[in-house]
C-alpha cells in the first residue's frame, strides 16, 4: 500500500522538480550549466534562444531550487544547485533510449504484410 507520506513526497517532487523539467530548453540549460557556470547572455547564445527566454527559464529553475545564482561584479553567474540532477537526467535518458530501442526491435519483427 502507498503511504500518505510517499504520496505527499511525490506531490512535492512533481510540483518542484518535474514541472521545472517539463520544458526541454530548461533541461538543456541544466546540461549547459553542468559544463560550466554561465551568465544569461552566454546561455542564450549557446542555446540559440533570446536572452529574455533564457532569463524566464532560469527563473523557473531558480524558483524550483535547481539553479543558484551568484553576483560576479556586474554579472550574475548561474550554476547547478546540485549536480545529482544531471545524474537523474542521464538515468532518465538511458531509460528512454532503452525503450526506443525495444520499440524499434519490435517494429522490425512485424512483417510488412502484417501492417497492411
Short mmCIF file of C-alpha atoms in Angstrom, two decimals:
data_model
loop_
_atom_site.label_atom_id
_atom_site.label_comp_id
_atom_site.label_asym_id
_atom_site.label_seq_id
_atom_site.Cartn_x
_atom_site.Cartn_y
_atom_site.Cartn_z
CA UNK A 1 0.00 0.00 0.00
CA UNK A 2 1.21 3.51 -0.79
CA UNK A 3 1.67 5.57 2.35
CA UNK A 4 0.39 9.11 2.69
CA UNK A 5 3.95 10.34 3.29
CA UNK A 6 5.06 8.82 -0.03
CA UNK A 7 2.08 10.40 -1.72
CA UNK A 8 2.95 13.80 -0.24
CA UNK A 9 6.58 13.40 -1.26
CA UNK A 10 5.60 12.53 -4.84
CA UNK A 11 3.26 15.52 -4.98
CA UNK A 12 6.08 17.81 -3.81
CA UNK A 13 8.50 16.21 -6.28
CA UNK A 14 6.10 16.78 -9.12
CA UNK A 15 5.39 20.37 -8.10
CA UNK A 16 9.04 21.27 -7.62
CA UNK A 17 11.17 19.25 -9.99
CA UNK A 18 9.00 17.65 -12.64
CA UNK A 19 7.35 20.92 -13.56
CA UNK A 20 10.80 22.52 -13.90
CA UNK A 21 11.88 19.72 -16.24
CA UNK A 22 8.72 19.88 -18.35
CA UNK A 23 10.38 22.15 -20.92
CA UNK A 24 13.28 20.72 -22.97
CA UNK A 25 15.01 24.12 -23.02
CA UNK A 26 15.29 24.03 -19.23
CA UNK A 27 16.89 20.58 -19.43
CA UNK A 28 19.38 21.92 -21.97
CA UNK A 29 20.12 24.82 -19.64
CA UNK A 30 20.89 22.35 -16.85
CA UNK A 31 23.27 20.42 -19.09
CA UNK A 32 24.95 23.66 -20.19
CA UNK A 33 25.39 24.75 -16.57
CA UNK A 34 26.81 21.34 -15.75
CA UNK A 35 29.57 22.04 -18.26
CA UNK A 36 30.30 25.48 -16.81
CA UNK A 37 28.57 28.18 -14.79
CA UNK A 38 27.30 30.91 -17.11
CA UNK A 39 25.50 34.21 -17.24
CA UNK A 40 22.18 34.56 -19.01
CA UNK A 41 23.71 36.06 -22.17
CA UNK A 42 26.16 33.18 -22.62
CA UNK A 43 23.39 30.62 -22.06
CA UNK A 44 21.09 32.34 -24.56
CA UNK A 45 23.83 32.39 -27.17
CA UNK A 46 24.82 28.76 -26.58
CA UNK A 47 21.22 27.54 -26.82
CA UNK A 48 20.20 29.84 -29.65
CA UNK A 49 17.36 31.48 -27.73
CA UNK A 50 16.66 35.07 -26.78
CA UNK A 51 18.09 36.46 -23.59
CA UNK A 52 14.59 37.08 -22.24
CA UNK A 53 13.62 33.44 -22.88
CA UNK A 54 16.79 32.24 -21.16
CA UNK A 55 16.06 34.54 -18.23
CA UNK A 56 12.49 33.22 -17.88
CA UNK A 57 13.69 29.61 -17.93
CA UNK A 58 16.43 30.36 -15.41
CA UNK A 59 13.87 31.98 -13.15
CA UNK A 60 11.79 28.78 -13.12
CA UNK A 61 14.88 26.68 -12.42
CA UNK A 62 15.92 29.02 -9.57
CA UNK A 63 12.40 29.00 -8.09
CA UNK A 64 12.48 25.19 -8.06
CA UNK A 65 15.91 25.12 -6.44
CA UNK A 66 17.75 23.51 -9.36
CA UNK A 67 19.89 26.55 -10.18
CA UNK A 68 21.57 29.09 -7.95
CA UNK A 69 22.96 32.47 -8.93
CA UNK A 70 25.93 34.46 -7.66
CA UNK A 71 26.85 38.02 -8.45
CA UNK A 72 30.30 38.40 -10.02
CA UNK A 73 30.89 42.12 -10.38
CA UNK A 74 28.19 43.41 -12.71
CA UNK A 75 27.37 39.94 -13.99
CA UNK A 76 25.21 37.23 -12.42
CA UNK A 77 26.61 33.72 -12.82
CA UNK A 78 24.20 30.79 -12.76
CA UNK A 79 25.21 27.29 -11.66
CA UNK A 80 23.64 23.99 -10.74
CA UNK A 81 22.43 23.81 -7.17
CA UNK A 82 23.04 20.05 -7.08
CA UNK A 83 24.92 18.10 -9.76
CA UNK A 84 22.89 14.98 -8.96
CA UNK A 85 20.13 16.40 -11.16
CA UNK A 86 22.36 15.60 -14.16
CA UNK A 87 22.75 12.02 -12.93
CA UNK A 88 18.96 11.77 -12.69
CA UNK A 89 18.54 13.22 -16.20
CA UNK A 90 21.16 10.83 -17.58
CA UNK A 91 19.32 7.92 -15.98
CA UNK A 92 16.02 9.07 -17.50
CA UNK A 93 17.70 9.42 -20.90
CA UNK A 94 19.05 5.87 -20.58
CA UNK A 95 15.55 4.58 -19.81
CA UNK A 96 14.16 6.43 -22.83
CA UNK A 97 16.94 5.12 -25.09
CA UNK A 98 16.26 1.57 -23.95
CA UNK A 99 12.54 1.99 -24.52
CA UNK A 100 13.10 3.36 -28.03
CA UNK A 101 15.48 0.50 -28.89
CA UNK A 102 12.91 -2.04 -27.68
CA UNK A 103 10.19 -0.37 -29.76
CA UNK A 104 12.44 -0.34 -32.84
CA UNK A 105 13.29 -4.02 -32.36
CA UNK A 106 9.61 -4.85 -32.00
CA UNK A 107 8.77 -2.88 -35.14
CA UNK A 108 11.40 -4.85 -37.08
CA UNK A 109 9.74 -8.14 -36.11
CA UNK A 110 6.48 -7.11 -37.74
CA UNK A 111 6.39 -8.24 -41.36
CA UNK A 112 5.15 -5.70 -43.93
CA UNK A 113 2.12 -7.85 -44.80
CA UNK A 114 1.00 -7.67 -41.15
CA UNK A 115 0.85 -3.88 -41.24
CA UNK A 116 -1.17 -3.58 -44.46
#
